[in-house]
mmCIF file of C-alpha atoms and ligand atoms in Angstrom:
data_model
loop_
_atom_site.group_PDB
_atom_site.id
_atom_site.type_symbol
_atom_site.label_atom_id
_atom_site.label_comp_id
_atom_site.label_asym_id
_atom_site.label_seq_id
_atom_site.Cartn_x
_atom_site.Cartn_y
_atom_site.Cartn_z
ATOM 1 C CA LYS V 756 -9.898 33.569 54.394
ATOM 2 C CA ARG V 757 -13.250 33.199 56.092
ATOM 3 C CA VAL V 758 -16.858 33.952 55.272
ATOM 4 C CA ALA V 759 -17.721 37.220 57.026
ATOM 5 C CA GLY V 760 -21.275 37.926 55.872
ATOM 6 C CA VAL V 761 -23.526 38.001 52.831
ATOM 7 C CA LEU V 762 -24.390 40.388 50.037
ATOM 8 C CA ALA V 763 -28.126 39.897 49.717
ATOM 9 C CA HIS V 764 -29.854 40.915 46.498
ATOM 10 C CA ASP V 765 -33.414 42.092 47.197
ATOM 11 C CA MET V 766 -35.363 40.576 44.299
ATOM 12 C CA GLU V 767 -38.250 43.006 44.841
ATOM 13 C CA THR V 768 -36.293 46.257 44.626
ATOM 14 C CA GLY V 769 -32.984 45.273 43.076
ATOM 15 C CA ARG V 770 -31.081 46.616 46.098
ATOM 16 C CA ILE V 771 -27.949 44.943 47.404
ATOM 17 C CA ILE V 772 -27.842 44.694 51.198
ATOM 18 C CA GLU V 773 -24.639 43.847 53.033
ATOM 19 C CA VAL V 774 -25.057 41.799 56.211
ATOM 20 C CA ARG V 775 -21.982 40.970 58.293
ATOM 21 C CA GLY V 776 -21.796 38.250 60.909
ATOM 22 C CA ARG V 777 -19.408 36.097 62.920
ATOM 23 C CA VAL V 778 -20.869 33.089 61.193
ATOM 24 C CA VAL V 779 -23.165 32.569 58.207
ATOM 25 C CA VAL V 780 -25.738 29.753 58.182
ATOM 26 C CA ASN V 781 -26.565 28.273 54.790
ATOM 27 C CA ALA V 782 -30.076 26.802 54.990
ATOM 28 C CA ALA V 783 -30.883 27.037 51.284
ATOM 29 C CA GLY V 784 -32.467 23.608 50.689
ATOM 30 C CA VAL V 785 -31.785 22.396 47.147
ATOM 31 C CA TRP V 786 -29.736 25.541 46.537
ATOM 32 C CA SER V 787 -27.284 24.713 49.351
ATOM 33 C CA ASP V 788 -24.515 23.683 46.965
ATOM 34 C CA ASP V 789 -24.872 26.955 45.033
ATOM 35 C CA ILE V 790 -24.293 28.923 48.234
ATOM 36 C CA GLU V 791 -21.342 26.727 49.216
ATOM 37 C CA SER V 792 -19.776 27.250 45.809
ATOM 38 C CA LEU V 793 -19.747 31.011 46.531
ATOM 39 C CA ALA V 794 -17.354 30.156 49.379
ATOM 40 C CA GLY V 795 -15.200 28.006 47.099
ATOM 41 C CA GLU V 796 -16.655 24.629 48.109
ATOM 42 C CA ARG V 797 -17.256 22.460 45.056
ATOM 43 C CA SER V 798 -18.221 18.955 46.171
ATOM 44 C CA PRO V 799 -22.001 18.442 45.891
ATOM 45 C CA GLN V 800 -23.826 17.725 49.152
ATOM 46 C CA VAL V 801 -27.439 17.871 48.091
ATOM 47 C CA THR V 802 -29.443 16.024 45.456
ATOM 48 C CA ALA V 803 -32.852 17.352 44.406
ATOM 49 C CA SER V 804 -35.669 14.832 44.343
ATOM 50 C CA LYS V 805 -38.966 15.875 42.782
ATOM 51 C CA GLY V 806 -42.257 15.035 44.438
ATOM 52 C CA ILE V 807 -45.651 15.911 42.995
ATOM 53 C CA HIS V 808 -49.139 15.951 44.502
ATOM 54 C CA VAL V 809 -52.565 16.137 42.922
ATOM 55 C CA VAL V 810 -55.740 17.450 44.515
ATOM 56 C CA VAL V 811 -59.233 16.108 43.769
ATOM 57 C CA PRO V 812 -62.630 17.094 45.229
ATOM 58 C CA ARG V 813 -63.753 15.084 48.221
ATOM 59 C CA ASP V 814 -66.749 13.526 46.432
ATOM 60 C CA ARG V 815 -64.501 11.872 43.813
ATOM 61 C CA ILE V 816 -63.325 9.207 46.269
ATOM 62 C CA ARG V 817 -65.923 7.615 48.503
ATOM 63 C CA ALA V 818 -63.952 6.874 51.648
ATOM 64 C CA ASP V 819 -64.220 7.739 55.326
ATOM 65 C CA ALA V 820 -60.490 7.796 55.974
ATOM 66 C CA GLY V 821 -57.240 8.483 54.177
ATOM 67 C CA LEU V 822 -54.796 5.787 53.194
ATOM 68 C CA ILE V 823 -51.058 5.294 53.036
ATOM 69 C CA THR V 824 -49.445 2.471 51.129
ATOM 70 C CA LYS V 825 -46.112 1.684 49.484
ATOM 71 C CA THR V 826 -45.399 1.646 45.770
ATOM 72 C CA GLU V 827 -42.246 0.288 44.142
ATOM 73 C CA LYS V 828 -40.652 3.760 43.997
ATOM 74 C CA SER V 829 -42.300 5.807 46.728
ATOM 75 C CA VAL V 830 -45.183 6.061 49.122
ATOM 76 C CA LEU V 831 -48.746 6.557 47.920
ATOM 77 C CA PHE V 832 -51.007 8.501 50.223
ATOM 78 C CA VAL V 833 -54.512 9.884 49.997
ATOM 79 C CA ILE V 834 -55.058 12.431 52.739
ATOM 80 C CA PRO V 835 -58.266 14.325 53.597
ATOM 81 C CA PHE V 836 -57.570 17.970 52.724
ATOM 82 C CA HIS V 837 -60.650 19.967 53.824
ATOM 83 C CA ASP V 838 -63.049 19.716 50.873
ATOM 84 C CA HIS V 839 -60.507 17.748 48.844
ATOM 85 C CA TRP V 840 -58.178 14.778 48.872
ATOM 86 C CA LEU V 841 -54.440 15.332 48.612
ATOM 87 C CA ILE V 842 -52.811 12.500 46.668
ATOM 88 C CA GLY V 843 -49.060 11.957 46.553
ATOM 89 C CA THR V 844 -46.331 11.383 45.811
ATOM 90 C CA THR V 845 -43.547 10.722 43.369
ATOM 91 C CA ASP V 846 -39.838 10.545 44.122
ATOM 92 C CA THR V 847 -37.592 11.121 41.116
ATOM 93 C CA PRO V 848 -34.223 12.858 40.649
ATOM 94 C CA TRP V 849 -34.451 16.389 39.230
ATOM 95 C CA THR V 850 -31.508 18.114 37.551
ATOM 96 C CA LEU V 851 -33.295 20.941 35.701
ATOM 97 C CA GLY V 852 -34.248 24.451 36.882
ATOM 98 C CA LYS V 853 -34.768 24.476 40.642
ATOM 99 C CA ALA V 854 -37.027 27.519 40.976
ATOM 100 C CA HIS V 855 -40.086 25.967 39.324
ATOM 101 C CA PRO V 856 -40.000 22.166 39.245
ATOM 102 C CA ALA V 857 -42.644 20.967 36.811
ATOM 103 C CA ALA V 858 -45.050 18.049 37.098
ATOM 104 C CA SER V 859 -45.216 16.124 33.812
ATOM 105 C CA ARG V 860 -47.988 13.968 32.391
ATOM 106 C CA ALA V 861 -45.883 10.931 33.297
ATOM 107 C CA ASP V 862 -45.862 12.000 36.985
ATOM 108 C CA ILE V 863 -49.637 12.448 37.019
ATOM 109 C CA GLU V 864 -50.240 9.150 35.224
ATOM 110 C CA TYR V 865 -47.958 7.388 37.698
ATOM 111 C CA LEU V 866 -49.990 8.675 40.643
ATOM 112 C CA LEU V 867 -53.385 8.018 39.068
ATOM 113 C CA GLY V 868 -52.276 4.548 37.916
ATOM 114 C CA HIS V 869 -51.303 3.485 41.421
ATOM 115 C CA LEU V 870 -54.345 5.067 42.967
ATOM 116 C CA ASN V 871 -56.740 3.493 40.477
ATOM 117 C CA SER V 872 -55.402 0.026 41.270
ATOM 118 C CA LEU V 873 -56.975 0.594 44.709
ATOM 119 C CA LEU V 874 -60.235 2.294 43.751
ATOM 120 C CA ARG V 875 -63.487 0.758 42.606
ATOM 121 C CA GLU V 876 -64.339 3.871 40.561
ATOM 122 C CA PRO V 877 -61.156 5.034 38.833
ATOM 123 C CA LEU V 878 -60.130 8.691 38.606
ATOM 124 C CA GLY V 879 -59.073 10.414 35.392
ATOM 125 C CA PRO V 880 -57.155 13.641 34.684
ATOM 126 C CA GLY V 881 -60.508 15.476 34.444
ATOM 127 C CA ASP V 882 -61.112 14.860 38.175
ATOM 128 C CA ILE V 883 -57.999 16.796 39.178
ATOM 129 C CA THR V 884 -58.439 20.397 40.376
ATOM 130 C CA GLY V 885 -54.779 21.068 41.098
ATOM 131 C CA VAL V 886 -51.243 19.758 40.775
ATOM 132 C CA PHE V 887 -48.079 20.926 42.487
ATOM 133 C CA ALA V 888 -44.468 19.871 42.573
ATOM 134 C CA GLY V 889 -41.596 20.433 44.998
ATOM 135 C CA LEU V 890 -37.957 19.458 45.423
ATOM 136 C CA ARG V 891 -36.690 17.532 48.449
ATOM 137 C CA PRO V 892 -33.150 18.422 49.455
ATOM 138 C CA LEU V 893 -31.559 15.009 50.024
ATOM 139 C CA VAL V 894 -28.112 14.815 51.556
ATOM 140 C CA THR V 895 -25.759 12.923 49.271
ATOM 141 C CA GLY V 896 -22.031 13.311 49.901
ATOM 142 C CA GLU V 897 -21.270 14.051 53.521
ATOM 143 C CA ALA V 898 -18.355 11.614 53.722
ATOM 144 C CA GLU V 899 -15.652 14.211 53.099
ATOM 145 C CA SER V 900 -17.115 16.940 55.263
ATOM 146 C CA THR V 901 -17.105 17.525 58.977
ATOM 147 C CA ALA V 902 -20.631 16.197 58.983
ATOM 148 C CA LYS V 903 -22.648 16.055 62.105
ATOM 149 C CA LEU V 904 -25.495 13.793 61.250
ATOM 150 C CA SER V 905 -28.596 13.956 63.352
ATOM 151 C CA ARG V 906 -30.908 11.237 62.043
ATOM 152 C CA GLU V 907 -32.305 13.032 59.036
ATOM 153 C CA HIS V 908 -30.398 16.263 58.589
ATOM 154 C CA SER V 909 -26.749 16.973 58.123
ATOM 155 C CA ILE V 910 -24.730 19.918 59.403
ATOM 156 C CA THR V 911 -21.352 20.724 57.848
ATOM 157 C CA ARG V 912 -18.690 23.427 58.004
ATOM 158 C CA PRO V 913 -17.736 23.712 54.326
ATOM 159 C CA ALA V 914 -15.545 26.827 54.845
ATOM 160 C CA PRO V 915 -14.372 28.915 57.801
ATOM 161 C CA GLY V 916 -17.281 31.092 58.961
ATOM 162 C CA LEU V 917 -19.883 29.073 57.037
ATOM 163 C CA VAL V 918 -22.201 26.419 58.504
ATOM 164 C CA SER V 919 -24.549 24.456 56.207
ATOM 165 C CA ILE V 920 -27.634 22.473 57.109
ATOM 166 C CA ALA V 921 -29.398 20.227 54.615
ATOM 167 C CA GLY V 922 -31.867 17.367 54.566
ATOM 168 C CA GLY V 923 -34.411 17.094 57.348
ATOM 169 C CA LYS V 924 -38.172 17.493 57.269
ATOM 170 C CA TYR V 925 -40.761 20.154 57.867
ATOM 171 C CA THR V 926 -41.759 18.203 60.910
ATOM 172 C CA THR V 927 -38.262 18.360 62.388
ATOM 173 C CA TYR V 928 -37.650 22.047 61.749
ATOM 174 C CA ARG V 929 -37.213 23.001 65.398
ATOM 175 C CA VAL V 930 -34.660 20.256 65.993
ATOM 176 C CA MET V 931 -32.886 21.361 62.809
ATOM 177 C CA ALA V 932 -32.868 25.003 63.911
ATOM 178 C CA GLU V 933 -31.629 24.125 67.391
ATOM 179 C CA ASP V 934 -28.827 21.920 66.071
ATOM 180 C CA VAL V 935 -27.604 24.406 63.497
ATOM 181 C CA VAL V 936 -27.634 27.363 65.914
ATOM 182 C CA ASN V 937 -25.759 25.288 68.501
ATOM 183 C CA GLU V 938 -23.164 24.371 65.876
ATOM 184 C CA ALA V 939 -22.890 27.912 64.516
ATOM 185 C CA THR V 940 -22.261 29.343 67.981
ATOM 186 C CA SER V 941 -20.123 26.510 69.319
ATOM 187 C CA HIS V 942 -16.888 28.444 68.780
ATOM 188 C CA PHE V 943 -18.098 31.719 70.284
ATOM 189 C CA ALA V 944 -16.152 32.883 73.317
ATOM 190 C CA GLU V 945 -19.465 33.587 75.039
ATOM 191 C CA PRO V 946 -22.065 31.008 73.965
ATOM 192 C CA PRO V 947 -25.651 32.292 73.750
ATOM 193 C CA PRO V 948 -28.221 31.132 76.339
ATOM 194 C CA PRO V 949 -29.737 27.680 75.728
ATOM 195 C CA THR V 950 -32.563 27.554 73.207
ATOM 196 C CA ARG V 951 -36.171 27.935 74.343
ATOM 197 C CA THR V 952 -37.606 26.565 71.096
ATOM 198 C CA ARG V 953 -39.343 23.630 72.793
ATOM 199 C CA ASP V 954 -41.532 26.007 74.806
ATOM 200 C CA ILE V 955 -42.367 28.614 72.166
ATOM 201 C CA PRO V 956 -45.883 28.138 70.744
ATOM 202 C CA LEU V 957 -46.595 28.635 67.059
ATOM 203 C CA HIS V 958 -47.943 32.021 66.001
ATOM 204 C CA GLY V 959 -51.706 32.032 66.568
ATOM 205 C CA ALA V 960 -51.678 29.148 69.029
ATOM 206 C CA ILE V 961 -52.309 31.001 72.273
ATOM 207 C CA GLY V 962 -56.013 31.382 73.001
ATOM 208 C CA TRP V 963 -57.122 30.414 69.501
ATOM 209 C CA GLN V 964 -60.237 28.617 70.785
ATOM 210 C CA GLN V 965 -61.582 31.876 72.232
ATOM 211 C CA SER V 966 -60.649 34.161 69.341
ATOM 212 C CA GLY V 967 -63.545 35.572 67.325
ATOM 213 C CA SER V 968 -67.288 35.063 67.612
ATOM 214 C CA GLY V 969 -68.795 35.882 64.209
ATOM 215 C CA PRO V 970 -70.342 33.622 61.580
ATOM 216 C CA HIS V 971 -66.942 32.795 60.052
ATOM 217 C CA ALA V 972 -65.145 32.103 63.335
ATOM 218 C CA GLY V 973 -64.849 28.348 62.779
ATOM 219 C CA HIS V 974 -63.202 28.730 59.374
ATOM 220 C CA LEU V 975 -60.964 31.581 60.505
ATOM 221 C CA ARG V 976 -59.814 29.815 63.700
ATOM 222 C CA ARG V 977 -58.759 26.742 61.728
ATOM 223 C CA ARG V 978 -56.706 28.904 59.392
ATOM 224 C CA HIS V 979 -55.525 31.811 61.553
ATOM 225 C CA GLY V 980 -55.836 30.714 65.171
ATOM 226 C CA SER V 981 -55.820 33.639 67.575
ATOM 227 C CA ASP V 982 -55.641 36.160 64.711
ATOM 228 C CA THR V 983 -59.323 35.378 64.042
ATOM 229 C CA ALA V 984 -60.563 38.365 66.047
ATOM 230 C CA HIS V 985 -58.318 40.729 64.055
ATOM 231 C CA ILE V 986 -59.705 39.426 60.763
ATOM 232 C CA GLU V 987 -63.250 39.705 62.080
ATOM 233 C CA ALA V 988 -62.467 43.345 62.943
ATOM 234 C CA LEU V 989 -61.632 43.971 59.271
ATOM 235 C CA ILE V 990 -65.020 42.534 58.318
ATOM 236 C CA ALA V 991 -66.810 44.640 60.944
ATOM 237 C CA GLU V 992 -65.247 47.760 59.431
ATOM 238 C CA GLU V 993 -65.976 46.751 55.824
ATOM 239 C CA PRO V 994 -68.697 44.070 55.625
ATOM 240 C CA VAL V 995 -67.964 43.208 51.977
ATOM 241 C CA LEU V 996 -64.737 41.615 53.235
ATOM 242 C CA GLY V 997 -66.887 38.895 54.800
ATOM 243 C CA GLU V 998 -67.778 37.613 51.329
ATOM 244 C CA PRO V 999 -65.882 34.745 49.736
ATOM 245 C CA VAL V 1000 -63.195 35.567 47.158
ATOM 246 C CA VAL V 1001 -64.910 33.186 44.713
ATOM 247 C CA PRO V 1002 -68.001 31.053 45.350
ATOM 248 C CA ASP V 1003 -66.229 27.705 44.963
ATOM 249 C CA ALA V 1004 -63.508 28.182 47.605
ATOM 250 C CA PRO V 1005 -63.880 28.816 51.355
ATOM 251 C CA TYR V 1006 -61.540 31.840 51.622
ATOM 252 C CA LEU V 1007 -62.897 35.252 52.596
ATOM 253 C CA ARG V 1008 -61.883 38.575 51.089
ATOM 254 C CA ALA V 1009 -60.691 39.710 54.511
ATOM 255 C CA GLU V 1010 -58.087 36.942 54.445
ATOM 256 C CA VAL V 1011 -56.593 38.456 51.306
ATOM 257 C CA VAL V 1012 -56.316 41.862 52.975
ATOM 258 C CA TRP V 1013 -54.800 40.193 56.054
ATOM 259 C CA ALA V 1014 -52.274 38.348 53.867
ATOM 260 C CA ALA V 1015 -51.133 41.656 52.381
ATOM 261 C CA THR V 1016 -51.076 43.579 55.681
ATOM 262 C CA HIS V 1017 -49.757 40.895 58.063
ATOM 263 C CA GLU V 1018 -48.455 37.865 56.168
ATOM 264 C CA ALA V 1019 -45.936 39.491 53.827
ATOM 265 C CA ALA V 1020 -47.829 38.669 50.633
ATOM 266 C CA LEU V 1021 -46.366 40.868 47.897
ATOM 267 C CA HIS V 1022 -47.695 39.312 44.706
ATOM 268 C CA LEU V 1023 -50.868 37.682 43.454
ATOM 269 C CA ASP V 1024 -49.314 34.236 43.490
ATOM 270 C CA ASP V 1025 -48.338 34.677 47.156
ATOM 271 C CA VAL V 1026 -52.057 34.822 47.984
ATOM 272 C CA LEU V 1027 -53.425 32.435 45.356
ATOM 273 C CA THR V 1028 -50.853 29.666 45.803
ATOM 274 C CA ARG V 1029 -49.374 30.145 49.312
ATOM 275 C CA ARG V 1030 -51.531 32.087 51.806
ATOM 276 C CA THR V 1031 -54.602 30.359 50.363
ATOM 277 C CA ARG V 1032 -54.756 27.212 48.218
ATOM 278 C CA ILE V 1033 -57.089 28.646 45.600
ATOM 279 C CA SER V 1034 -54.663 27.722 42.792
ATOM 280 C CA ILE V 1035 -55.030 24.005 43.521
ATOM 281 C CA GLU V 1036 -58.528 23.823 44.966
ATOM 282 C CA VAL V 1037 -60.521 25.532 42.222
ATOM 283 C CA PRO V 1038 -60.730 23.915 38.771
ATOM 284 C CA ASP V 1039 -59.801 27.142 36.927
ATOM 285 C CA ARG V 1040 -56.684 27.308 39.163
ATOM 286 C CA GLY V 1041 -57.522 30.794 40.424
ATOM 287 C CA ILE V 1042 -58.046 32.579 37.107
ATOM 288 C CA ALA V 1043 -61.456 34.000 38.156
ATOM 289 C CA ALA V 1044 -60.183 34.810 41.654
ATOM 290 C CA ALA V 1045 -57.112 36.687 40.394
ATOM 291 C CA PRO V 1046 -58.769 40.058 39.579
ATOM 292 C CA VAL V 1047 -60.745 39.973 42.859
ATOM 293 C CA VAL V 1048 -57.550 39.316 44.822
ATOM 294 C CA ALA V 1049 -55.662 41.999 42.870
ATOM 295 C CA ASP V 1050 -58.347 44.602 43.687
ATOM 296 C CA LEU V 1051 -58.056 43.732 47.391
ATOM 297 C CA MET V 1052 -54.246 43.805 47.422
ATOM 298 C CA ALA V 1053 -53.854 46.960 45.319
ATOM 299 C CA PRO V 1054 -54.812 49.605 47.927
ATOM 300 C CA VAL V 1055 -52.769 47.874 50.661
ATOM 301 C CA LEU V 1056 -49.624 47.586 48.561
ATOM 302 C CA GLY V 1057 -50.069 50.812 46.564
ATOM 303 C CA TRP V 1058 -50.395 49.089 43.187
ATOM 304 C CA ASP V 1059 -51.261 51.374 40.283
ATOM 305 C CA PRO V 1060 -53.363 50.038 37.347
ATOM 306 C CA ALA V 1061 -50.187 49.071 35.442
ATOM 307 C CA THR V 1062 -48.959 46.974 38.380
ATOM 308 C CA VAL V 1063 -52.353 45.278 38.700
ATOM 309 C CA ALA V 1064 -52.260 44.467 34.973
ATOM 310 C CA ARG V 1065 -48.713 43.081 35.269
ATOM 311 C CA GLU V 1066 -49.621 40.916 38.258
ATOM 312 C CA LEU V 1067 -52.645 39.502 36.414
ATOM 313 C CA GLU V 1068 -50.620 38.852 33.285
ATOM 314 C CA HIS V 1069 -47.928 37.020 35.297
ATOM 315 C CA TYR V 1070 -50.443 34.890 37.135
ATOM 316 C CA ARG V 1071 -52.321 33.901 33.967
ATOM 317 C CA ALA V 1072 -49.039 33.068 32.221
ATOM 318 C CA ARG V 1073 -47.984 30.941 35.184
ATOM 319 C CA VAL V 1074 -51.233 28.955 35.181
ATOM 320 C CA ALA V 1075 -51.014 28.447 31.405
ATOM 321 C CA ALA V 1076 -47.380 27.306 31.650
ATOM 322 C CA GLU V 1077 -48.196 24.888 34.481
ATOM 323 C CA ARG V 1078 -51.117 23.431 32.541
ATOM 324 C CA ASP V 1079 -48.882 23.051 29.463
ATOM 325 C CA SER V 1080 -46.131 21.369 31.476
ATOM 326 C CA GLN V 1081 -48.634 18.863 32.883
ATOM 327 C CA GLU V 1082 -49.446 17.750 29.333
ATOM 328 C CA MET V 1083 -45.788 17.072 28.517
ATOM 329 C CA PRO V 1084 -44.496 13.504 28.460
ATOM 330 C CA ASP V 1085 -41.339 13.923 30.575
ATOM 331 C CA ASP V 1086 -39.313 16.207 32.854
ATOM 332 C CA ARG V 1087 -37.338 17.918 30.109
ATOM 333 C CA THR V 1088 -40.364 18.937 28.034
ATOM 334 C CA ALA V 1089 -42.393 19.788 31.146
ATOM 335 C CA ASP V 1090 -39.573 22.020 32.408
ATOM 336 C CA ALA V 1091 -39.318 23.789 29.048
ATOM 337 C CA ALA V 1092 -43.071 24.457 29.089
ATOM 338 C CA ARG V 1093 -43.039 25.720 32.707
ATOM 339 C CA MET V 1094 -40.138 28.044 32.034
ATOM 340 C CA GLY V 1095 -42.317 29.760 29.405
ATOM 341 C CA ALA V 1096 -43.747 31.951 32.187
ATOM 342 C CA PRO V 1097 -41.380 34.627 33.545
ATOM 343 C CA ASP V 1098 -40.950 35.071 37.290
ATOM 344 C CA VAL V 1099 -42.999 37.882 38.786
ATOM 345 C CA ARG V 1100 -40.040 38.994 40.901
ATOM 346 C CA THR V 1101 -38.537 40.897 37.999
ATOM 347 C CA ALA V 1102 -36.093 42.998 39.994
ATOM 348 C CA GLY V 1103 -33.689 40.086 39.682
ATOM 349 C CA ASN V 1104 -33.347 41.018 36.033
ATOM 350 C CA ARG V 1105 -32.723 44.679 36.775
ATOM 351 C CA ARG V 1106 -29.316 46.057 37.530
ATOM 352 C CA PRO V 1107 -28.863 45.874 41.318
ATOM 353 C CA SER V 1108 -28.197 49.114 43.196
ATOM 354 C CA ALA V 1109 -26.027 49.203 46.292
ATOM 355 C CA GLY V 1110 -27.539 50.325 49.595
ATOM 356 C CA GLY V 1111 -26.299 49.000 52.920
ATOM 357 C CA GLU V 1112 -28.592 48.380 55.850
HETATM 358 C C1 FAD N 2276 -43.139 16.799 47.538
HETATM 359 C C2 FAD N 2276 -42.567 16.962 48.910
HETATM 360 C C3 FAD N 2276 -43.225 16.419 49.987
HETATM 361 C C4 FAD N 2276 -42.736 16.568 51.268
HETATM 362 N N1 FAD N 2276 -43.452 16.067 52.302
HETATM 363 C C5 FAD N 2276 -43.030 16.267 53.561
HETATM 364 C C6 FAD N 2276 -43.800 15.825 54.663
HETATM 365 O O1 FAD N 2276 -44.884 15.261 54.492
HETATM 366 N N2 FAD N 2276 -43.338 16.029 55.911
HETATM 367 C C7 FAD N 2276 -42.156 16.651 56.132
HETATM 368 O O2 FAD N 2276 -41.797 16.805 57.274
HETATM 369 N N3 FAD N 2276 -41.393 17.082 55.123
HETATM 370 C C8 FAD N 2276 -41.805 16.915 53.835
HETATM 371 N N4 FAD N 2276 -41.062 17.363 52.786
HETATM 372 C C9 FAD N 2276 -39.708 17.831 53.054
HETATM 373 C C10 FAD N 2276 -39.604 19.285 53.382
HETATM 374 O O3 FAD N 2276 -40.315 20.075 52.458
HETATM 375 C C11 FAD N 2276 -38.140 19.694 53.274
HETATM 376 O O4 FAD N 2276 -37.317 18.739 53.806
HETATM 377 C C12 FAD N 2276 -37.924 20.994 54.013
HETATM 378 O O5 FAD N 2276 -38.642 22.004 53.329
HETATM 379 C C13 FAD N 2276 -36.467 21.354 54.061
HETATM 380 O O6 FAD N 2276 -36.374 22.598 54.719
HETATM 381 P P1 FAD N 2276 -35.178 23.575 54.466
HETATM 382 O O7 FAD N 2276 -35.482 24.796 55.265
HETATM 383 O O8 FAD N 2276 -33.893 22.867 54.681
HETATM 384 O O9 FAD N 2276 -35.222 23.919 52.895
HETATM 385 P P2 FAD N 2276 -36.324 24.707 52.072
HETATM 386 O O10 FAD N 2276 -37.671 24.559 52.666
HETATM 387 O O11 FAD N 2276 -36.115 24.317 50.648
HETATM 388 O O12 FAD N 2276 -35.903 26.234 52.260
HETATM 389 C C14 FAD N 2276 -34.763 26.781 51.657
HETATM 390 C C15 FAD N 2276 -35.048 28.249 51.438
HETATM 391 O O13 FAD N 2276 -33.859 28.917 51.045
HETATM 392 C C16 FAD N 2276 -34.198 29.908 50.113
HETATM 393 N N5 FAD N 2276 -33.006 30.247 49.317
HETATM 394 C C17 FAD N 2276 -32.272 29.412 48.557
HETATM 395 N N6 FAD N 2276 -31.232 30.070 48.002
HETATM 396 C C18 FAD N 2276 -31.316 31.340 48.449
HETATM 397 C C19 FAD N 2276 -30.517 32.498 48.239
HETATM 398 N N7 FAD N 2276 -29.435 32.491 47.446
HETATM 399 N N8 FAD N 2276 -30.873 33.634 48.836
HETATM 400 C C20 FAD N 2276 -31.979 33.662 49.634
HETATM 401 N N9 FAD N 2276 -32.771 32.604 49.883
HETATM 402 C C21 FAD N 2276 -32.439 31.461 49.287
HETATM 403 C C22 FAD N 2276 -35.292 29.261 49.280
HETATM 404 O O14 FAD N 2276 -36.074 30.228 48.630
HETATM 405 C C23 FAD N 2276 -36.073 28.508 50.335
HETATM 406 O O15 FAD N 2276 -37.110 29.282 50.852
HETATM 407 C C24 FAD N 2276 -41.524 17.249 51.482
HETATM 408 C C25 FAD N 2276 -40.858 17.784 50.397
HETATM 409 C C26 FAD N 2276 -41.382 17.658 49.114
HETATM 410 C C27 FAD N 2276 -40.654 18.266 47.953
#
């Protein structure tokens, strides 16, 4: 028996899509073991490690440069983050729900405690505008597998037709991609041409310095590179799009439209927490911005009033659940509080319908 493809469940529509291939690459981060278990592999390869960050306004720490130092359990860093400081991080095992790792009060106190031992004017929870948590996929048990370790990531062949990659860093993603594609295609009768990844610029990199000329060009170039001129064209057509989404964040309304038309944003939280950082840079965590963003996304995505209301309700519930979880003393109670908010991608709860593509 060999893995011959995947049945993908579209969480937006509920459709099942069958994709066949000579080889399947499992690059599912902390979910890697779940995918391997679908192919019958049971030995765990990946351990989830939770890391949290907090964000505080720039004026709360009087410093000209960031800092990086070691703590007994992790690294403490304070990095300039536009109008804010990004402070991290923790490093603790996480065995609860993987979709929404929660930052607890203990995590926040740990970070503030270490930071305050270095500051003349200590920070308190009231200084924090945002908190976020993520899970690092750490490679644990590669001894039994046909592991091919490349410094920080591990590539295995857990079952015929299946190649897994785990570990690694954001900063090594091209090396990771190159290694896994080379491994996946190593048994092909006709190997593909050598990778060109080293020479392919990032999207928006070519000519970004010359893109755009309007009053917002500096901000837009930093965020969108050579797409700046396209976003300025939206503003030229509809000048109100040149206004900020909310007064206390630098993002323009045109960037919301652009996120929906060109950056695959499908839900409010895609814009408020991913395409922009409003949810961690504004003290109300994006509650006031949410209806403005919804009104901008609605015509692009064809949302009716009921969909707008559902999106707003989901976003508010998410913010409330995150705030609750950050008051909880430990992981278990924080996780229970965070799970109080349902996921906006509800199609996962609907009965899937078949439809090949
Ligand atoms: C707090 C924190 C700080 C970090 N700091 C840094 C840093 O400063 N520098 C750095 O280089 N790295 C950093 N990292 C590490 C970096 O985030 C990860 O190592 C990197 O994201 C791993 O990439 P990946 O593609 O393997 O996994 P992921 O980025 O986790 O991607 C896996 C993807 O698979 C998808 N997926 C899973 N299961 C399924 C399924 N069944 N169907 C469809 N899709 C699925 C997931 O939705 C996800 O998008 C940090 C990580 C954390 C948590």
